[in-house]
Short mmCIF file of C-alpha atoms in Angstrom, two decimals:
data_model
loop_
_atom_site.label_atom_id
_atom_site.label_comp_id
_atom_site.label_asym_id
_atom_site.label_seq_id
_atom_site.Cartn_x
_atom_site.Cartn_y
_atom_site.Cartn_z
CA MET I 1 -5.54 -31.22 -25.04
CA PRO I 2 -5.08 -27.89 -23.65
CA THR I 3 -4.57 -28.15 -19.72
CA PRO I 4 -5.10 -25.42 -17.38
CA TYR I 5 -2.24 -23.48 -16.13
CA GLY I 6 -2.58 -23.04 -12.15
CA SER I 7 -5.88 -21.53 -10.82
CA ARG I 8 -5.92 -18.27 -12.74
CA GLY I 9 -7.55 -19.47 -15.74
CA GLY I 10 -4.38 -19.81 -18.19
CA LEU I 11 -4.10 -22.69 -20.02
CA ALA I 12 -1.04 -24.45 -21.72
CA PHE I 13 -1.01 -25.73 -25.72
CA GLY I 14 0.92 -28.03 -27.19
CA ALA I 15 2.59 -27.70 -30.61
CA GLU I 16 -0.34 -29.25 -32.52
CA GLU I 17 -2.74 -27.00 -30.86
CA LEU I 18 -1.11 -23.81 -31.12
CA ARG I 19 -0.94 -25.21 -35.24
CA VAL I 20 -4.56 -25.57 -35.24
CA LEU I 21 -5.24 -21.77 -33.39
CA ARG I 22 -3.17 -20.33 -36.41
CA ARG I 23 -4.58 -21.94 -39.00
CA ALA I 24 -8.23 -21.40 -37.55
CA LEU I 25 -7.08 -17.74 -37.12
CA ALA I 26 -5.60 -16.97 -40.76
CA LEU I 27 -9.40 -18.02 -41.73
CA ALA I 28 -10.72 -15.89 -39.69
CA LEU I 29 -8.57 -12.98 -41.40
CA HIS I 30 -8.76 -14.04 -44.54
CA PRO I 31 -12.09 -16.13 -45.47
CA SER I 32 -11.11 -19.28 -47.81
CA PRO I 33 -12.34 -22.43 -48.16
CA ALA I 34 -11.61 -24.19 -45.25
CA THR I 35 -10.93 -28.31 -46.07
CA ALA I 36 -12.72 -30.81 -43.90
CA ASP I 37 -9.48 -31.33 -42.16
CA ASP I 38 -9.20 -28.47 -40.73
CA VAL I 39 -12.95 -28.41 -39.30
CA GLN I 40 -12.29 -31.03 -38.07
CA ASP I 41 -9.28 -30.20 -36.37
CA CYS I 42 -11.20 -26.71 -35.11
CA LEU I 43 -14.27 -28.68 -34.00
CA ARG I 44 -11.71 -30.61 -31.84
CA LEU I 45 -10.04 -27.82 -30.23
CA ALA I 46 -12.88 -25.79 -29.24
CA ALA I 47 -14.51 -29.14 -27.39
CA SER I 48 -11.04 -29.36 -25.50
CA LEU I 49 -11.02 -25.90 -24.54
CA ASP I 50 -13.91 -26.80 -23.08
CA GLU I 51 -12.93 -29.75 -20.87
CA ALA I 52 -9.88 -27.52 -19.56
CA THR I 53 -12.48 -24.99 -18.72
CA ARG I 54 -14.04 -27.12 -16.86
CA GLU I 55 -11.10 -28.52 -15.62
CA SER I 56 -9.79 -25.29 -14.54
CA ALA I 57 -12.66 -23.98 -12.81
CA ARG I 58 -12.66 -27.47 -10.72
CA LEU I 59 -9.35 -26.33 -9.58
CA ARG I 60 -10.12 -23.29 -8.17
CA ALA I 61 -13.27 -25.04 -5.93
CA PHE I 62 -10.39 -27.23 -4.90
CA LEU I 63 -8.57 -23.96 -3.71
CA VAL I 64 -11.18 -22.64 -1.98
CA ALA I 65 -12.60 -25.31 -0.10
CA ASP I 66 -8.68 -25.89 0.81
CA LEU I 67 -8.62 -21.83 1.90
CA GLY I 68 -11.72 -23.05 4.22
CA ARG I 69 -10.30 -25.84 5.73
CA TYR I 70 -6.79 -23.42 6.40
CA ARG I 71 -8.83 -21.02 7.47
CA ALA I 72 -10.99 -22.96 10.32
CA ALA I 73 -7.51 -24.24 11.57
CA LEU I 74 -6.09 -21.12 12.44
CA PRO I 75 -4.08 -19.62 13.62
CA GLY I 76 -1.75 -22.66 13.60
CA THR I 77 -1.86 -22.78 9.77
CA ALA I 78 -1.76 -18.79 9.46
CA ALA I 79 1.61 -19.31 6.61
CA GLY I 80 -0.69 -21.65 4.55
CA TYR I 81 -3.73 -19.85 5.12
CA LEU I 82 -2.18 -16.90 3.82
CA ALA I 83 -0.76 -17.93 1.13
CA LEU I 84 -3.38 -19.64 -0.60
CA LEU I 85 -5.63 -16.47 -0.13
CA GLU I 86 -3.16 -14.63 -1.61
CA GLU I 87 -3.65 -17.60 -4.49
CA ALA I 88 -7.33 -17.61 -4.55
CA LEU I 89 -7.47 -13.52 -4.80
CA GLY I 90 -5.53 -13.61 -8.04
CA ALA I 91 -7.79 -16.09 -9.08
CA GLY I 92 -10.92 -13.90 -9.39
CA TYR I 93 -11.80 -14.86 -5.28
CA ARG I 94 -13.85 -12.52 -3.30
CA PRO I 95 -12.94 -12.16 0.21
CA GLN I 96 -15.77 -13.36 2.45
CA PRO I 97 -16.49 -11.83 6.09
CA ASP I 98 -14.71 -14.94 7.50
CA ASP I 99 -11.89 -13.91 5.75
CA LEU I 100 -12.06 -10.49 6.55
CA ALA I 101 -12.48 -11.93 10.70
CA ALA I 102 -9.32 -14.65 10.25
CA LEU I 103 -7.09 -11.38 9.00
CA ARG I 104 -8.10 -9.33 11.73
CA ALA I 105 -6.96 -11.60 13.81
CA LEU I 106 -3.92 -12.32 12.24
CA ARG I 107 -2.93 -8.42 11.92
CA GLY I 108 0.08 -8.72 13.80
CA ASN I 109 1.68 -10.36 10.53
CA PRO I 110 2.58 -7.96 8.14
CA THR I 111 1.54 -9.92 5.04
CA ALA I 112 -2.06 -10.77 6.70
CA ALA I 113 -2.14 -6.91 7.72
CA ALA I 114 -1.09 -6.08 3.97
CA LEU I 115 -3.71 -8.91 2.18
CA LEU I 116 -6.38 -7.66 4.76
CA ARG I 117 -5.86 -3.97 2.79
CA HIS I 118 -6.16 -5.38 -0.22
CA CYS I 119 -9.47 -7.33 0.95
CA GLU I 120 -11.28 -4.85 2.06
CA ARG I 121 -10.58 -2.88 -1.39
CA VAL I 122 -11.93 -5.44 -3.17
CA ARG I 123 -15.19 -5.90 -1.25
CA LEU I 124 -16.22 -1.52 -1.09
CA THR I 125 -15.03 -1.80 -4.60
CA ALA I 126 -17.38 -5.02 -5.80
CA LEU I 127 -20.73 -2.78 -4.16
CA PRO I 128 -23.42 -1.41 -6.86
CA GLY I 129 -22.12 1.83 -7.92
CA GLY I 130 -18.22 1.04 -7.87
CA LEU I 131 -15.68 3.08 -6.38
CA ALA I 132 -18.16 6.32 -5.20
CA ALA I 133 -20.48 3.60 -3.32
CA ALA I 134 -17.22 2.25 -1.89
CA GLY I 135 -15.84 5.47 -0.95
CA GLN I 136 -19.65 6.31 1.04
CA GLU I 137 -19.49 3.04 2.36
CA GLN I 138 -15.85 3.58 4.15
CA GLU I 139 -17.62 7.08 5.45
CA ARG I 140 -20.06 5.00 7.21
CA GLU I 141 -18.03 2.73 8.75
CA GLU I 142 -15.54 4.95 10.03
CA PRO I 143 -16.37 6.77 13.51
CA ARG I 144 -17.61 10.33 12.81
CA LYS I 145 -16.07 12.51 15.88
CA LYS I 146 -18.41 15.26 17.00
CA PRO I 147 -17.13 18.96 16.90
CA GLU I 148 -16.34 18.77 20.78
CA GLU I 149 -14.47 15.56 20.39
CA ARG I 150 -11.96 16.95 18.02
CA PRO I 151 -8.48 17.77 19.50
CA SER I 152 -7.98 21.28 19.51
CA THR I 153 -4.09 22.36 19.27
CA PRO I 154 -3.67 24.84 21.86
CA HIS I 155 -2.09 28.39 20.74
CA PRO I 156 0.28 30.17 23.68
CA ALA I 157 -1.06 33.19 24.64
CA PRO I 158 1.15 36.01 23.81
CA ASN I 159 3.08 37.30 26.73
CA PRO I 160 3.24 41.21 26.10
CA SER I 161 5.36 43.11 27.98
CA PRO I 162 3.39 45.32 30.93
CA ALA I 163 3.22 49.04 29.80
CA PRO I 164 5.12 51.60 32.30
CA ALA I 165 2.90 53.19 34.34
CA PRO I 166 2.18 57.05 33.25
CA GLY I 167 4.66 59.49 34.91
CA THR I 168 7.17 56.71 35.55
CA PRO I 169 10.99 57.99 34.12
CA ARG I 170 12.37 55.88 31.58
CA PRO I 171 16.21 54.12 32.49
CA THR I 172 18.85 56.30 30.81
CA ARG I 173 20.81 53.81 28.59
CA ARG I 174 24.36 53.22 29.15
CA PRO I 175 27.04 54.32 26.32
CA VAL I 176 29.18 51.63 25.11
CA PRO I 177 32.23 52.10 26.30
CA THR I 178 34.91 52.91 23.83
CA PRO I 179 38.15 50.53 23.16
CA GLY I 180 40.35 52.73 25.08
CA GLU I 181 38.06 52.25 29.11
CA VAL I 182 37.69 48.57 27.97
CA PHE I 183 41.68 48.24 27.22
CA PRO I 184 43.89 51.45 29.29
CA ARG I 185 47.12 51.50 28.41
CA ARG I 186 49.21 50.60 30.95
CA ASN I 187 53.23 52.10 31.57
CA PRO I 188 55.50 48.98 31.79
CA ALA I 189 57.16 49.79 35.17
CA THR I 190 60.23 47.46 33.94
CA PRO I 191 61.70 48.11 30.32
CA PRO I 192 61.47 45.26 28.13
CA PRO I 193 64.19 42.39 28.36
CA GLY I 194 67.08 43.72 26.12
CA GLN I 195 66.50 47.10 26.90
CA HIS I 196 68.77 47.11 29.81
CA LEU I 197 71.85 49.11 30.31
CA ALA I 198 74.92 47.88 30.47
CA ALA I 199 76.71 48.70 33.97
CA GLY I 200 80.20 50.78 34.23
#
C-alpha cells in the first residue's frame, strides 16, 4: 500500500506498486485487452491510493492542531512553532490572523520576520482577484501621508556675492612676481671652499 510521505501530500510507492503503475500506464498509452489479474491489480492500487490520500489529510490535520497548541503556548515555544508553521505552509496551509499576530509579536526573531513577510504575501494573493487585489489591499493598509506631512528636502539658497556699488573703483590686481624677484641672486661674501689662495 502506498504510504504518505510527510505532510506535503507526497506518497511513497513500493516495487510491486510501481510495477502495477507501469502496467496501467502502458495500457493507457497502448490500449490492448487487459487480463483479469491486471484489472484486479489496478483496482487494488486505486483503493490503496485513496486510503493513502485520506491518511495524508489526517497528517495535515494533526499538523494544524499541533500548530495551534504551539501558538497558544508562545513565546516559550517559539522555535517549535516557527518550524511547524513553515512545514504547514509547505503543505498548503493558509496562515490565519492568529498566526500573523503571533509572528508580529516575535518580529525580533529573524525567522519570524521572514515568515511574517511570506504569510502576508500568501494572504494577499489569496484574495479574490489575485495580485491586482493584493496591490489594492496593500495600498489601503499603508497609511497615506498628506502632502504637507511629506518630508521636504531643504535646498540651500545660493549665496551670491554682493555687487559693488556703482562708482566704486575696482582694485588693481597685483602682477605675479618673477622667479628673479622671489629668489634674488646674492654675491657670496666669502669664496667657496677650495678656492682660497695659498699664502706665501
